[in-house]
Coordinates of C-alpha atoms and ligand atoms in Angstrom, one line a residue:
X1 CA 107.5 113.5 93.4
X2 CA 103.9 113.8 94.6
X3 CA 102.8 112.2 97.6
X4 CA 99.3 111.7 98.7
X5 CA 98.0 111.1 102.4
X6 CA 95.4 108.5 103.1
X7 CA 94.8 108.2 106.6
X8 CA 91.6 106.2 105.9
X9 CA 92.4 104.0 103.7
X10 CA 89.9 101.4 102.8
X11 CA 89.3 98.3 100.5
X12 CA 86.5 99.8 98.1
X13 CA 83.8 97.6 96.9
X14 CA 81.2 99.1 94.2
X15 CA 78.5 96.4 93.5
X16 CA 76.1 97.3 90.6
X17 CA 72.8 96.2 91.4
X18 CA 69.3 96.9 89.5
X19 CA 66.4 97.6 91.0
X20 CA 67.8 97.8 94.1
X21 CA 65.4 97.8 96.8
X22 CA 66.1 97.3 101.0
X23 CA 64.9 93.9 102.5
X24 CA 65.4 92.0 98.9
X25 CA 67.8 89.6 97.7
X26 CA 69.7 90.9 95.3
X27 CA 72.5 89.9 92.4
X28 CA 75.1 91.9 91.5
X29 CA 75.6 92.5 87.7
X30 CA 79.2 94.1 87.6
X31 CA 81.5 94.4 90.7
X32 CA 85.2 95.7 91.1
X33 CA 87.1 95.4 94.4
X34 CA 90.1 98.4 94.7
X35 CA 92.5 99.7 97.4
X36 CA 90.2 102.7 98.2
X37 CA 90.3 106.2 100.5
X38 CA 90.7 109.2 99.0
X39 CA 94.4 110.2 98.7
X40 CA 94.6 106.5 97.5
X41 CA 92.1 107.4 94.4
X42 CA 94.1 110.5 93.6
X43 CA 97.3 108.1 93.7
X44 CA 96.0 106.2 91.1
X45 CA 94.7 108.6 89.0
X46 CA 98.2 110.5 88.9
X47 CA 100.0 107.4 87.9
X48 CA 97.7 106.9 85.0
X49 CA 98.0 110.1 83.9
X50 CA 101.9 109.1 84.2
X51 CA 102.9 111.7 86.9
X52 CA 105.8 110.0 90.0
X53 CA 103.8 109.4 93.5
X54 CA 103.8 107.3 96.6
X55 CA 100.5 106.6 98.7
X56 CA 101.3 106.6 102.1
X57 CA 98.8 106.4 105.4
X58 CA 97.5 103.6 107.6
X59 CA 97.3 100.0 106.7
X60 CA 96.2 97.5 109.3
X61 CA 95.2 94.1 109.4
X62 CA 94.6 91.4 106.3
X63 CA 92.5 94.3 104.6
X64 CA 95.4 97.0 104.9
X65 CA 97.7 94.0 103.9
X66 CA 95.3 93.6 100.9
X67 CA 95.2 97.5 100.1
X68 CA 98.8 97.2 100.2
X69 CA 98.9 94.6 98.0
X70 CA 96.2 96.2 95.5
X71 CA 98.5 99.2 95.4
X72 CA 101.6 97.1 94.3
X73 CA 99.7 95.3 91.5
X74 CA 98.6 98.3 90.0
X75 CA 101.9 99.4 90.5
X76 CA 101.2 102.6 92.6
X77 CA 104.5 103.0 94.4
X78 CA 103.2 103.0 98.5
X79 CA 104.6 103.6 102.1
X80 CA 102.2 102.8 104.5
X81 CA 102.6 102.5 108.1
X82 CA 101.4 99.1 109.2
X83 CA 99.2 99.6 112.8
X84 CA 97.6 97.1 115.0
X85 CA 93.8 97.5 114.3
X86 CA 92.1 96.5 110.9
X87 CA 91.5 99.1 108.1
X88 CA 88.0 99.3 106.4
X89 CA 85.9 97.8 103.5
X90 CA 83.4 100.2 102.0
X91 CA 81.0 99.2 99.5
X92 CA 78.6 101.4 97.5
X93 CA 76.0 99.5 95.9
X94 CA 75.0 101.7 92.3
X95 CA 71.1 100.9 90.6
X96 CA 71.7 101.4 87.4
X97 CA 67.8 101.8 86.2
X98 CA 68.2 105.3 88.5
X99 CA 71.6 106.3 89.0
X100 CA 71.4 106.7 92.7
X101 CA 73.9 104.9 95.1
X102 CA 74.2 103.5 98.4
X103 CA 77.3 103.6 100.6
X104 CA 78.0 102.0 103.5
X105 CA 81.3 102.6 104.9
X106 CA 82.8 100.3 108.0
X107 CA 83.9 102.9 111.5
X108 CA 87.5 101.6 110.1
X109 CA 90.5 101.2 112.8
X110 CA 91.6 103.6 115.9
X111 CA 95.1 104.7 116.2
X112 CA 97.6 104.4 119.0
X113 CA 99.4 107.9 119.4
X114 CA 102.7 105.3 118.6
X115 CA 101.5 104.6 115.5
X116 CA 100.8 108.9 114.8
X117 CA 104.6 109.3 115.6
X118 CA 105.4 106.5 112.9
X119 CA 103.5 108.2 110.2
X120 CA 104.4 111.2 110.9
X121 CA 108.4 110.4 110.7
X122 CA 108.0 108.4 107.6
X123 CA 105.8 111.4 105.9
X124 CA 108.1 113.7 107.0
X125 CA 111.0 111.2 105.5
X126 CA 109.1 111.0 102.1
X127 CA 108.5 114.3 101.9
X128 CA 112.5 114.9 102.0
X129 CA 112.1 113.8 98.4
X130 CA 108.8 115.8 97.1
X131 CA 107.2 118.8 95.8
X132 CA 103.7 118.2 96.7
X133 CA 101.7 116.5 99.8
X134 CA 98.3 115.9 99.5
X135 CA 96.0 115.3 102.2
X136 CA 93.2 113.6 101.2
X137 CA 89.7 112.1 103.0
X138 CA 88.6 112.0 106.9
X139 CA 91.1 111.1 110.0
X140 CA 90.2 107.7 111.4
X141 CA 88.3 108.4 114.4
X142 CA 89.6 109.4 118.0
X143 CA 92.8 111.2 115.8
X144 CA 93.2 114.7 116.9
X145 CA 91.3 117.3 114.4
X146 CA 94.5 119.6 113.7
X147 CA 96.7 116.8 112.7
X148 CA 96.6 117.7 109.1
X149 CA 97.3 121.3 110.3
X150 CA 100.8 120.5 112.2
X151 CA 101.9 118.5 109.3
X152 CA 101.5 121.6 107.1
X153 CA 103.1 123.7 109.1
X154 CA 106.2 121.4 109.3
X155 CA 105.7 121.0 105.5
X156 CA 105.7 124.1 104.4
X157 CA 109.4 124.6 106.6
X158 CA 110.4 122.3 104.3
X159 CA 109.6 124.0 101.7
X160 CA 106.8 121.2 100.2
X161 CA 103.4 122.6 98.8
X162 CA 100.3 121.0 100.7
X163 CA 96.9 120.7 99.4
X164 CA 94.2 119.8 101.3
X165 CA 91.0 117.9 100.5
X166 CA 89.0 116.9 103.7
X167 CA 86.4 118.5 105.5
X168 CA 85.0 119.6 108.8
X169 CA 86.9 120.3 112.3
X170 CA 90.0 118.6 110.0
X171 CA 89.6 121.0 106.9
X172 CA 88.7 124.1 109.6
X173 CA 92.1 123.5 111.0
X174 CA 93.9 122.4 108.4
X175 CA 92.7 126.2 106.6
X176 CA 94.8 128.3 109.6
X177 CA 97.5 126.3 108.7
X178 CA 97.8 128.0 105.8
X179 CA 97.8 125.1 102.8
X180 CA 98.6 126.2 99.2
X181 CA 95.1 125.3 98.0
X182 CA 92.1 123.3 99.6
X183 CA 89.3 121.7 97.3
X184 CA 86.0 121.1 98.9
X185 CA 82.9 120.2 97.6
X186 CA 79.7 122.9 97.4
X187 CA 78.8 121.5 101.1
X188 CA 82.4 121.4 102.3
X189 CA 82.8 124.7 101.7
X190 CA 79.1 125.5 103.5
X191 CA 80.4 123.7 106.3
X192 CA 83.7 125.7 106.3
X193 CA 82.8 129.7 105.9
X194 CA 79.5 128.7 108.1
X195 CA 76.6 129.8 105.8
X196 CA 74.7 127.6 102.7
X197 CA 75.0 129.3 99.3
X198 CA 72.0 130.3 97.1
X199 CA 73.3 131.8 94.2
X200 CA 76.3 132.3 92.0
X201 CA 77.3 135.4 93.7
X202 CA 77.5 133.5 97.3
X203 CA 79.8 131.1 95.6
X204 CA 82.0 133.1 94.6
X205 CA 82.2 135.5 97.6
X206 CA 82.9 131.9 99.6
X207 CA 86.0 130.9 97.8
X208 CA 87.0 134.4 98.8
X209 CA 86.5 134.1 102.0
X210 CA 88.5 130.4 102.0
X211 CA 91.4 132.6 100.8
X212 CA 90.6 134.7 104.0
X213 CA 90.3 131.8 106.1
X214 CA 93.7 130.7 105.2
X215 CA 94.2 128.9 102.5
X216 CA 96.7 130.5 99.5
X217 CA 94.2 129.3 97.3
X218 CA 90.7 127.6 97.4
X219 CA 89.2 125.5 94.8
X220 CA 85.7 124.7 94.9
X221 CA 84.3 121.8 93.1
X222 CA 80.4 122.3 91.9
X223 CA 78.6 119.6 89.4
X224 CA 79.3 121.8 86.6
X225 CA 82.6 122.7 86.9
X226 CA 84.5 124.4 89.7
X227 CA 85.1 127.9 91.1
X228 CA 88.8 129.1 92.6
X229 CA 90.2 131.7 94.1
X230 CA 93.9 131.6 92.7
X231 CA 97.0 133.9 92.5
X232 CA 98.9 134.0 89.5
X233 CA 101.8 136.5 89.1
X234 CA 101.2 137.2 92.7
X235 CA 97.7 138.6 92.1
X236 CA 94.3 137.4 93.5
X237 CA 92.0 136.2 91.0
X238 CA 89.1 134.4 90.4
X239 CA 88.3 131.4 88.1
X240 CA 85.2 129.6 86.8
X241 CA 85.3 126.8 84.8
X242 CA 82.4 125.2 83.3
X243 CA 81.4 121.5 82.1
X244 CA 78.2 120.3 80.9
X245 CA 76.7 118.0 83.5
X246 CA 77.7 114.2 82.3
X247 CA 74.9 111.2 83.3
X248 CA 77.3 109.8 85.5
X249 CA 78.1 105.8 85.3
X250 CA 79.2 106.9 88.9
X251 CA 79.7 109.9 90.6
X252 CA 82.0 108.9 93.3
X253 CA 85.5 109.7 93.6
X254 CA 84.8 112.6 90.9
X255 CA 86.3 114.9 92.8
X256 CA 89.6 112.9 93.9
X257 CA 89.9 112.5 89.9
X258 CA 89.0 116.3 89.8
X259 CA 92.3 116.6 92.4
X260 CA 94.3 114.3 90.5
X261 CA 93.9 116.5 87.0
X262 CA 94.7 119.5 89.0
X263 CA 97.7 118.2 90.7
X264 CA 99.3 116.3 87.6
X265 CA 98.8 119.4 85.6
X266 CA 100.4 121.7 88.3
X267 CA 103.2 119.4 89.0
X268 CA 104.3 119.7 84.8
X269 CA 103.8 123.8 85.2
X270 CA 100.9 124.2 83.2
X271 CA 98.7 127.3 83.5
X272 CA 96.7 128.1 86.3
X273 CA 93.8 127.7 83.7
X274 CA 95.3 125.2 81.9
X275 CA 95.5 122.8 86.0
X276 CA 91.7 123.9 86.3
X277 CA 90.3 122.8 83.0
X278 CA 92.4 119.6 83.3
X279 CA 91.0 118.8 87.2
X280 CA 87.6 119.3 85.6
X281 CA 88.0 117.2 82.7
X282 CA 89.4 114.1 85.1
X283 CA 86.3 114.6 86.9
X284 CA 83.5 114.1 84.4
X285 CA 85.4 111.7 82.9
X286 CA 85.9 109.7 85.9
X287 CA 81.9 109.8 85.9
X288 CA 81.8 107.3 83.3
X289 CA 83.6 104.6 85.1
X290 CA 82.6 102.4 87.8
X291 CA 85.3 102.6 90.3
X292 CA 87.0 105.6 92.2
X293 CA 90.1 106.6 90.4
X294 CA 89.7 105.6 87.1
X295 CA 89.7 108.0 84.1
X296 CA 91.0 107.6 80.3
X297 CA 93.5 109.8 79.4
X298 CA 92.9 110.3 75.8
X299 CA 89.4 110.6 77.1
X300 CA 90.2 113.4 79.2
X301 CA 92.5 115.3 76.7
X302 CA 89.0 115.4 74.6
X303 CA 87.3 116.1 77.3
X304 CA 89.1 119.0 78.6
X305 CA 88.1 121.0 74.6
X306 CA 84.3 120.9 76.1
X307 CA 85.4 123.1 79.2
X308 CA 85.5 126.5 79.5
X309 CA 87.0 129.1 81.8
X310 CA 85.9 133.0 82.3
X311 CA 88.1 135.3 84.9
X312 CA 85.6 137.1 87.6
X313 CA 86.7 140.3 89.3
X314 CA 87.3 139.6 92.8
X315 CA 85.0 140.3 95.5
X316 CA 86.3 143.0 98.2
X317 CA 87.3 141.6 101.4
X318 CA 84.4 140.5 103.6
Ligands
ATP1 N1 77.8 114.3 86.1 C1 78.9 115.0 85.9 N2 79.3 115.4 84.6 C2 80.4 116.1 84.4 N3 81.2 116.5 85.4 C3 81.0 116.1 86.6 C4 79.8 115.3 87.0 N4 79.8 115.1 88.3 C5 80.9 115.7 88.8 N5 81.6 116.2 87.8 C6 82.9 117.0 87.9 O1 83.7 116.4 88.9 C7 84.3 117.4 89.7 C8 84.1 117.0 91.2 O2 82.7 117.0 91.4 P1 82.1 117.1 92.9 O3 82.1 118.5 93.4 O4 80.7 116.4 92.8 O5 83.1 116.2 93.8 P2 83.0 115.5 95.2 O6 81.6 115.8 95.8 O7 84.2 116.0 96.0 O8 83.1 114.0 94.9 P3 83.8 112.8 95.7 O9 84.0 113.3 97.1 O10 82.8 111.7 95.6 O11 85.0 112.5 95.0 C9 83.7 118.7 89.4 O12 84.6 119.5 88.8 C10 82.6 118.4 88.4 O13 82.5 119.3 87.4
MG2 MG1 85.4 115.3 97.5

């Protein structure tokens, strides 16, 4: 069993809307309306790709009843703890005449340190029963930054992998904690080892140095592919996988489908290259769908013969 963490969960509303413009009315062309938050997205990407999971998290209000109820129409087995204050709606609004996109995402609930002890009995219940956590998205605000951290710690005495896809203070603790992978995006990452990267070179000497930070393995998602500092057969090795740059229906959420791949591919013991060609494919394939989460699996299994992986020598230590 796989279980993914969505602390933030959200009700998700993506409005397409041409020639978009601020101060105008507009009409929406095509809308969809999803229980939303990352670890929810990679929940419903693994259970279309037919792997066993359970979303769990925070669900508060008529909008975390709704996400709730979402979940159990699309049949995406969930555990959520119910708290007092009301979980978010997020919309994105997408122009299709230029493919950019607007988010605006709600502050979403606080929660009481009652409500922390709840979660972290049930996740600690569930897990009982898994091989893999994953944490994935922000902590609602006020929640203390290394919660993610002491939640891998008592994973990993359980013997559950963790995989971690956040960022900031969260991800920065969560690394000393000592996950089995983490998956940030190019500016993640920046955030993370503290300097911007200009070059190919500087991204592979940063998932390196995410390995050195903590992490048993990094994963580093770029538009093109990803970069990962993985150990197979107990050594240290480095992995880049390439893609040709999609035009995206939508972008967002590619790299919780990226996740997804990854996971579902680990989770039936495929190769390490094998998990990162996979992650990649669910990712630009994703890109073609309005909607976080959603891929085609016989679109991806095509998709995944345009990828391509080469093996780097790995950068001394830093
Ligand atoms: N236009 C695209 N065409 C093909 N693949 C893409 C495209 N955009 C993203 N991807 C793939 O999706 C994966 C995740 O991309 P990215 O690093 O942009 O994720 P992200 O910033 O974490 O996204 P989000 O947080 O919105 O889910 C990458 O492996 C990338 O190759
Ligand atoms: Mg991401």
């Amino acid at each position: 069993m796989i279980i993914t963490v969505t602390l933030n969960a959200a009700i998700d509303k993506s409005l397409s809307v041409p020639s978009f413009r601020l101060g105008r009315r507009h009409r929406s062309v095509e809308q969809t309306t999803m229980a939303g938050g990352k670890g929810v997205n990679v929940a419903r990407t693994l259970k279309t790709l037919g792997q066993p999971v359970i979303a769990t998290g925070f669900a508060g209000g008529p909008t975390g009843t709704r996400i709730v109820e979402q979940l159990t129409e699309e049949s995406i087995l969930n555990d959520f703890v119910r708290i007092r204050e009301e979980s978010r709606t997020n919309t994105a609004v997408y122009d299709p005449t230029n493919g950019e996109q607007t988010e605006i995402n709600e502050r979403g609930p606080a929660i009481s340190p009652k409500e922390i002890e709840l979660f972290r009995d049930k996740l600690l219940y569930l897990a009982r029963g898994a091989d893999i956590v994953v944490f994935a998205g922000s902590l609602p605000r006020g929640l203390d930054p290394d919660l993610y951290a002491g939640l891998i710690r008592d994973l990993r005495r359980m013997d559950v992998a963790t995989i971690v896809d956040t960022d900031g203070e969260p991800l920065r603790h969560a690394v000393r904690a000592e996950p089995d992978v983490i998956s940030p995006n190019v500016l993640e990452a920046e955030e993370l080892v503290g300097h911007e990267f200009n070059d190919e070179e500087d991204r592979v000497i940063a998932v390196r140095e995410m390995v050195q930070l903590g992490a048993r393995e990094a994963i580093m998602t770029v538009p093109d592919g990803c970069l990962a500092c993985v150990q197979e057969a107990g050594e240290r090795q480095i992995a880049r996988v390439w893609i040709a740059p999609r035009e995206a229906v939508a972008a967002v959420g590619s790299g919780d489908a990226f996740l997804a791949g990854f996971v579902a591919a680990r989770y039936t013991g495929r190769s390490l290259a094998d998990c990162l060609r996979f992650g990649v494919a669910c990712g630009a394939e994703s890109t073609q769908r309005l909607g976080a989460g959603l891929i085609d699996p016989r679109e991806v299994e095509r998709t995944v013969a345009e990828t391509a992986i080469e093996w780097l020598s790995v950068p001394a230590e830093v």
